[in-house]
Backbone as a ProteinNet text record, in pm:
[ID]
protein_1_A
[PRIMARY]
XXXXXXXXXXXXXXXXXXXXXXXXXXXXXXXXXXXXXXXXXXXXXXXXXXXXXXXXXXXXXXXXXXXXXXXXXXXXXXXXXXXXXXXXXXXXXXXXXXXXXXXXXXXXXXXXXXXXXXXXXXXXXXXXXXXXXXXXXXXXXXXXXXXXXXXXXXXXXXXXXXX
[TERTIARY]
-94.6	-180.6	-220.3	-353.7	-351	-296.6	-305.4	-261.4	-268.7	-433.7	-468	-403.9	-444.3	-374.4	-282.6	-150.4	2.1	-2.1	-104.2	-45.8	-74.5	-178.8	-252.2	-98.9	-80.3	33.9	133.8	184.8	331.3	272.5	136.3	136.7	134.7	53.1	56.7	224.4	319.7	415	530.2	515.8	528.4	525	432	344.3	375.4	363.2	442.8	596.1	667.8	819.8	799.1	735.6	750.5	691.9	642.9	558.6	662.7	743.8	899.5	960.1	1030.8	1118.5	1075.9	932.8	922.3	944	911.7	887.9	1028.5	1130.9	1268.6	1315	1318.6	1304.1	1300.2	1167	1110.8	1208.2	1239.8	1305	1427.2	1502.1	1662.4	1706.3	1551	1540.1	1501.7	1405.2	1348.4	1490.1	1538.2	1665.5	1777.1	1763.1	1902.3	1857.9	1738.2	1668.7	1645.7	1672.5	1625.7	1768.5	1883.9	2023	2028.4	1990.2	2025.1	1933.7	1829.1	1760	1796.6	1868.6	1960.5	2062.9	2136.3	2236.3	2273.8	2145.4	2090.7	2145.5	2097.6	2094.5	2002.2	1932.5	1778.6	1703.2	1632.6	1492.5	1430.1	1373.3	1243.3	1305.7	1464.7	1518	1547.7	1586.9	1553.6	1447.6	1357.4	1243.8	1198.3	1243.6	1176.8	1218.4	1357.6	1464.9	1427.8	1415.7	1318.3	1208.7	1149.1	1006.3	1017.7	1089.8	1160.7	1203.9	1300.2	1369.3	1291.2	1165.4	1035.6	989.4	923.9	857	943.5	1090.7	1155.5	1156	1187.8	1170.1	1035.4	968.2	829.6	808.6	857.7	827.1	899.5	1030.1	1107.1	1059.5	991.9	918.2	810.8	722.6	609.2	655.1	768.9	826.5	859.5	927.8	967.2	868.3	747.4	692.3	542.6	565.7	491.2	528.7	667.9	784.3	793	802.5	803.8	651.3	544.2	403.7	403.1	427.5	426.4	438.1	625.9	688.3	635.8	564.5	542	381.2	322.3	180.5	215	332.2	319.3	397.1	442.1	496.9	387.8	320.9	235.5	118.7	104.3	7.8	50.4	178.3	268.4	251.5	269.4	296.5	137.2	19.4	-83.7	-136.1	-73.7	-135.4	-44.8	70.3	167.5	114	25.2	-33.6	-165	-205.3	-344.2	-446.3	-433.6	-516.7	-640.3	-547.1	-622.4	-776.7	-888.9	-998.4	-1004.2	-1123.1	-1199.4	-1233	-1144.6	-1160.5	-1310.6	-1322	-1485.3	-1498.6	-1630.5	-1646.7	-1615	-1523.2	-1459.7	-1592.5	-1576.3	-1625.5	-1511.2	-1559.9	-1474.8	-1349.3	-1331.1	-1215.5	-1107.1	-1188.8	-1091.6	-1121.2	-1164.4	-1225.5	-1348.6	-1388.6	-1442.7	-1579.8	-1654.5	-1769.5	-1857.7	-1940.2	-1925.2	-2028.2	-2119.8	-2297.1	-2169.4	-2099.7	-2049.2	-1941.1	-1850.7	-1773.6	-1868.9	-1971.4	-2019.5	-2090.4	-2164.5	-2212.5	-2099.3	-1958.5	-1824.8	-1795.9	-1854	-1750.6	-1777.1	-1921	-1979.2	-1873.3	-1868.5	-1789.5	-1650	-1553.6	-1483.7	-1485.9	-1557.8	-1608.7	-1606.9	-1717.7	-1700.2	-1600.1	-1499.7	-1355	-1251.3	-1256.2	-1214.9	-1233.6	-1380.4	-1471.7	-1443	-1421.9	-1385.2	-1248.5	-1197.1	-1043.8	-932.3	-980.2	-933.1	-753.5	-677.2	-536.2	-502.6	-573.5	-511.8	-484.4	-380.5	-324.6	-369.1	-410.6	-456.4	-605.7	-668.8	-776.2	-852.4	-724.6	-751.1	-714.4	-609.9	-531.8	-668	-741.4	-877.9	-995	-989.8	-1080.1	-1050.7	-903.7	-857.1	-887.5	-885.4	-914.8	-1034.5	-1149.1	-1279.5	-1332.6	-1227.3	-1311	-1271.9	-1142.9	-1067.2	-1160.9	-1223.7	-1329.8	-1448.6	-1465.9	-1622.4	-1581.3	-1455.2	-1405.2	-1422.5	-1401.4	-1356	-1209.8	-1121.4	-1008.8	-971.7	-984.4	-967.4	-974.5	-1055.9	-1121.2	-1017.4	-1000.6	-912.7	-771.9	-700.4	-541.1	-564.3	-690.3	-664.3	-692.6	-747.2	-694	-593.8	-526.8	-431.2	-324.2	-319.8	-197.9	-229.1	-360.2	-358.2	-309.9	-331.3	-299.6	-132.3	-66	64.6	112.7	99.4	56.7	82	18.4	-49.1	93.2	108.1	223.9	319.9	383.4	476.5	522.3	383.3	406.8	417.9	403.3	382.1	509	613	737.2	818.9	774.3	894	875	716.7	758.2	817.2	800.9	873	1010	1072.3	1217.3	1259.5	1171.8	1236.9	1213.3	1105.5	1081	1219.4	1327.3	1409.3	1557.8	1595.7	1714.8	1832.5
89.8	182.6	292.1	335.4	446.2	599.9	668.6	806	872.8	878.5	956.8	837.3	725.4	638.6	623.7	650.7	658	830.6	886.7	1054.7	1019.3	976.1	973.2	912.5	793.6	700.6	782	877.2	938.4	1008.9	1116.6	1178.1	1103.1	1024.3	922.3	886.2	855.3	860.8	957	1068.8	1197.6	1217.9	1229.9	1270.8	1173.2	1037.3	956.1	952.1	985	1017.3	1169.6	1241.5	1412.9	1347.7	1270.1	1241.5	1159.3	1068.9	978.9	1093.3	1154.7	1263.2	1342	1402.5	1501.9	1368.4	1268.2	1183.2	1146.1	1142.6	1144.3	1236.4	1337.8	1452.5	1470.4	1433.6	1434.4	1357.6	1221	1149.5	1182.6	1266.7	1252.2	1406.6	1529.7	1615.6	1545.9	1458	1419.7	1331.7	1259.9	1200	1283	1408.2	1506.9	1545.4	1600.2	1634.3	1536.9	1437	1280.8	1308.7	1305.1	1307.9	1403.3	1549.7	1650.2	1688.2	1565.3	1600	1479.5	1361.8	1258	1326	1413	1434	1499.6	1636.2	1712.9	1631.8	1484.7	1392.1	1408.5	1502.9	1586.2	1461.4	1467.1	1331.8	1389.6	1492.6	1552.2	1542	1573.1	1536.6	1430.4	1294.6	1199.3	1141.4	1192.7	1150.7	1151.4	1339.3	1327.8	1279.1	1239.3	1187.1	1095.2	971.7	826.4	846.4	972.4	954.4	984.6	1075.9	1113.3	965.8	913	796.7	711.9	682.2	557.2	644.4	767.7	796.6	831.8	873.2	833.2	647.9	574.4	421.4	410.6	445.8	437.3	460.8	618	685.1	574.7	551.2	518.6	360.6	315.6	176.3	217.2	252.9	349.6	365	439.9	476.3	378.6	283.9	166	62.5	25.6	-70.6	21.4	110.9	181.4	202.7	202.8	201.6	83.7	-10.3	-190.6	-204.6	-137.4	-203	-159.7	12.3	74.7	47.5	4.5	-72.2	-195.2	-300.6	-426.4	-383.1	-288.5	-290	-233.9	-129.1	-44.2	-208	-270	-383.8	-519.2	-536	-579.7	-541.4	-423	-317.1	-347.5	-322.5	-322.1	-455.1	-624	-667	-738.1	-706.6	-737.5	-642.6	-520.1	-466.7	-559.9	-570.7	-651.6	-747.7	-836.3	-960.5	-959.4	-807.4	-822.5	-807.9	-811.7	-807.9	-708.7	-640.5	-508.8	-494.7	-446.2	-433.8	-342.4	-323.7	-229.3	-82	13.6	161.7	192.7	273.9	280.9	442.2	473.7	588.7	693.8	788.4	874.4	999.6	1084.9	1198.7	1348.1	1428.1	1535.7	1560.6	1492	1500.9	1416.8	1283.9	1196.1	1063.4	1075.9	949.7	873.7	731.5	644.7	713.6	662	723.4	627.6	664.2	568.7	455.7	500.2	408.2	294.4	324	234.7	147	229.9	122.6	28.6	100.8	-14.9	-135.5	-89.9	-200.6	-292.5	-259.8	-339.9	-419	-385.8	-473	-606.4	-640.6	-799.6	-861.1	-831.3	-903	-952.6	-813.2	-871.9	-939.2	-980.2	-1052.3	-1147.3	-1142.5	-1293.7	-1418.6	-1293.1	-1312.2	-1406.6	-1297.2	-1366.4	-1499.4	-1523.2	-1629.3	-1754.8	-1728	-1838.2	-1872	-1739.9	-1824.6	-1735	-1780.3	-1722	-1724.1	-1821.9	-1829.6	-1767.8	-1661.1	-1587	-1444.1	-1431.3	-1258.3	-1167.1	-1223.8	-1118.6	-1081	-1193.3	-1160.4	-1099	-1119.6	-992.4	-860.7	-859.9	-717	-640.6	-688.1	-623.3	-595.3	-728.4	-667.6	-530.9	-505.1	-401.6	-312	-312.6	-170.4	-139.3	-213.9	-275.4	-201.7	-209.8	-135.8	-10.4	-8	176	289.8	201.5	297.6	320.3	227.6	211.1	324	343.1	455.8	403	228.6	193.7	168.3	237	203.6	116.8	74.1	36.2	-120.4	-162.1	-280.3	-321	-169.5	-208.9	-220.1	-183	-192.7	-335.1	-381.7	-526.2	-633.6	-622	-670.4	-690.5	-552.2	-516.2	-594.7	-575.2	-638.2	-864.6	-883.8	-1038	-1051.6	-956.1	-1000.8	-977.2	-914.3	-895.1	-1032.1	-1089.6	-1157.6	-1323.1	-1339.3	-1433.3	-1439.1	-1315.5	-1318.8	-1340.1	-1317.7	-1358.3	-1537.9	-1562.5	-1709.6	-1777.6	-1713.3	-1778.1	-1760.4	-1606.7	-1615.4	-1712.1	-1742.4	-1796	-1946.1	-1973.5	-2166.7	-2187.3	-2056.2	-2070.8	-2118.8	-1998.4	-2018.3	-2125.8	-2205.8	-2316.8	-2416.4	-2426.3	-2557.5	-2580.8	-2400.2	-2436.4	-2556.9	-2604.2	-2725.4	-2630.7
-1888	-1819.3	-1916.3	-1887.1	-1978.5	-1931.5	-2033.4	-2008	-1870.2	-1839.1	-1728.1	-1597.9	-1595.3	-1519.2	-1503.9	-1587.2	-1508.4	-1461.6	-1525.9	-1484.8	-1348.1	-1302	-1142.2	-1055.3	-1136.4	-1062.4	-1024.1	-1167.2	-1126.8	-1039.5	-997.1	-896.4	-768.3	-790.7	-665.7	-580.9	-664	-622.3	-602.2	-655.4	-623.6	-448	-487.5	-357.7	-247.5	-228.9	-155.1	-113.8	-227.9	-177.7	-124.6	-137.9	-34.7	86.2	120.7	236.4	304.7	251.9	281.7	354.9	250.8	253.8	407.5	406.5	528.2	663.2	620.1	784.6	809.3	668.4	684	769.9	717.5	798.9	946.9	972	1132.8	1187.6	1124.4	1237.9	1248.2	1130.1	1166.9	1267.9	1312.7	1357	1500.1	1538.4	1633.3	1744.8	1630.8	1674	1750.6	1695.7	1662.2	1845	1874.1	1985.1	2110.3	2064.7	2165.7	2212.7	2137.3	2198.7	2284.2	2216	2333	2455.8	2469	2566.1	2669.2	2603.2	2704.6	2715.7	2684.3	2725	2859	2860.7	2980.4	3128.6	3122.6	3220.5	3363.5	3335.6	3413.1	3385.2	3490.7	3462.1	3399.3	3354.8	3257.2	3139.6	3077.9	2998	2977.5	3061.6	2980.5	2939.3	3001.8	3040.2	2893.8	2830.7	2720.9	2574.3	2643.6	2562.4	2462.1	2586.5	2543.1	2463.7	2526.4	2402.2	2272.4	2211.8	2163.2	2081.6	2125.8	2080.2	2044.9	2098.5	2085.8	1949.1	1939.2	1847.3	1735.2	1706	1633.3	1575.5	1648	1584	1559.1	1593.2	1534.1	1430.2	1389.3	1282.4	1170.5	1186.5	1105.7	1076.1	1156.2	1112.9	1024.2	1047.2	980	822.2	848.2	696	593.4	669.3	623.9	594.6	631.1	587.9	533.9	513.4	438.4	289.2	243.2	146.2	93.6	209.9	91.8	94.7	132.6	91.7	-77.6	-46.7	-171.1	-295	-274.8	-372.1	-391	-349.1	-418	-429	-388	-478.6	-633.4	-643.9	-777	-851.2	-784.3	-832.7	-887.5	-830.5	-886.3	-973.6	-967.8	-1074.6	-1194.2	-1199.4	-1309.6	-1401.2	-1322.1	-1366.7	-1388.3	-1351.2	-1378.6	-1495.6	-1496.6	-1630.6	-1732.3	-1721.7	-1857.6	-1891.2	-1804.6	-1861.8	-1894.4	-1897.9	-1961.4	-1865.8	-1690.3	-1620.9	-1588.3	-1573.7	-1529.8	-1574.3	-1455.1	-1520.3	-1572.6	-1655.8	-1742.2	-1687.4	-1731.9	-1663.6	-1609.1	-1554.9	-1519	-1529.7	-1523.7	-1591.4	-1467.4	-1519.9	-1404.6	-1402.4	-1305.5	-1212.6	-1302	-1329.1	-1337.7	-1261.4	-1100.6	-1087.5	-1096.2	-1178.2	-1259.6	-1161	-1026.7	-977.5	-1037.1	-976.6	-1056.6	-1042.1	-1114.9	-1058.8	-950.3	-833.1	-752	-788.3	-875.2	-910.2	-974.1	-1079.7	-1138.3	-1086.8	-945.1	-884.6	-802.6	-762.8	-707.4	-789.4	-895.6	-982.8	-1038.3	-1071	-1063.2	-983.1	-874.2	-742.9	-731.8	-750.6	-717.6	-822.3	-951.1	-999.5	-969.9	-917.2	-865.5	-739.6	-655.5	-539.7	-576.2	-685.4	-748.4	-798.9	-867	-899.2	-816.7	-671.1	-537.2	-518.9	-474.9	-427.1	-531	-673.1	-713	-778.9	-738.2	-721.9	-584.8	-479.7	-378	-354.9	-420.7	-465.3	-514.1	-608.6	-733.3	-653.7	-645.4	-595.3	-710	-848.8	-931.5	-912.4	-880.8	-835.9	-705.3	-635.6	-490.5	-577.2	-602.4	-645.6	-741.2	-777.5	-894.9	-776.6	-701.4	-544.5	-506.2	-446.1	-400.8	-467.4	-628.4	-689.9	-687.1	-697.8	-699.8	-534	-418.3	-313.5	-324.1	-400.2	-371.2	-458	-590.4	-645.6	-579.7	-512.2	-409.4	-312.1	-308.9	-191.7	-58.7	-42.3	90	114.8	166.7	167.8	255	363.1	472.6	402.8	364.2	258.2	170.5	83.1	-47.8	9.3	147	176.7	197.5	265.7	324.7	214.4	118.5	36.9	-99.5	-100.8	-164.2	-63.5	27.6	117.9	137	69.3	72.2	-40.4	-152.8	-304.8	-310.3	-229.8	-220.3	-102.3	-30	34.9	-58	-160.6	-234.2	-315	-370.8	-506.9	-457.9	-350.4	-244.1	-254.8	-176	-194.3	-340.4	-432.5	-561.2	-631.5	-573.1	-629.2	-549.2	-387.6	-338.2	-411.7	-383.9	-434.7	-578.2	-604.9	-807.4	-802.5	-664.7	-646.3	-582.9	-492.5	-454	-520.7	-622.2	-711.5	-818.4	-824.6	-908.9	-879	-962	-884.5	-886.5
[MASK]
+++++++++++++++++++++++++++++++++++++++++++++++++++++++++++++++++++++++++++++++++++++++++++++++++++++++++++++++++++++++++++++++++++++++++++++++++++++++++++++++++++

C-alpha cells in the first residue's frame, strides 16, 4: 500500500475500533439497566426490561458481524495488494478522496473485470473499490461482501482438496 493509503487504513481502523469500543460500551451499560429494570418486577419495568435486552442482542450482533466483515475485508486488501492486485491509484481531491470524473471513468473497467471473470473474489474486491471511489457505497459493501464471499469458498475447497 502506499503511504497515504495505509495512513487512511490505520485511520480507518482507528476509528472503527472507537466505534467497537463505544457500542461495547452501550451494550454492557444497556445490559447493566435491562437487569435493573427486570428486577423492579413492575410491568412497565419489565416491559422495559426486554427491550432493553432485545436492543442489547442486537447491538451486540451488529458489533459482531460488523467486526468479522471488517476483519476479512482488511484481510483480503492485504492479501490482494501482496500479489500485485491492487488497481492503479486514481487521482485524489485535496481531501485525499478519488477524484470522482476519474472513479467513474475507472469503473467500466472494473465491471468489465467482474463480467469476465465472475469467480474471481479479486476481481469483485477491485469492483468494490471501483464503486467506493464512485462514492456508491451501498454497491461497493455488496460487492465487497461477494468478493469476501468468493475467497471463502476458494480457502475452504483448498482445505478440503488437502489429504
Amino acid at each position: 500500500m502506499s503511504g497515504g493509503a495505509a495512513a487512511r487504513s490505520g485511520t480507518a481502523r482507528a476509528l472503527a475500533l472507537v466505534m467497537a469500543a463505544a457500542l461495547a460500551l452501550y451494550v454492557v451499560v444497556a445490559g447493566g439497566l435491562a437487569v435493573g429494570f427486570l428486577l423492579t418486577g413492575t410491568p412497565l419495568g419489565l416491559a422495559v426490561g426486554v427491550g432493553l435486552v432485545v436492543f442489547t442482542l442486537v447491538g451486540g450482533w451488529a458489533l459482531a458481524r460488523e467486526l468479522v466483515f471488517g476483519i476479512g475485508l482488511d484481510r483480503a486488501v492485504r492479501e490482494l495488494d501482496a500479489s500485485g492486485g491492487m488497481p492503479a491509484p486514481l487521482p485524489a481531491t485535496p481531501s485525499g478522496r478519488a477524484d470522482k470524473q476519474s472513479a467513474d471513468a475507472a469503473f467500466p473497467v472494473a465491471k468489465a473485470d467482474v463480467e469476465a471473470n465472475p469467480e474471481s473474489w479479486q476481481s469483485w474486491l477491485r469492483l468494490s473499490m471501483a464503486y467506493d471511489a464512485a462514492r456508491d457505497r451501498k454497491r461497493a459493501r455488496m460487492a465487497a461482501r461477494r468478493a469476501l464471499e468468493l475467497r471463502k469458498v476458494r480457502q475452504t475447497g483448498a482445505q478440503e482438496a488437502r489429504p
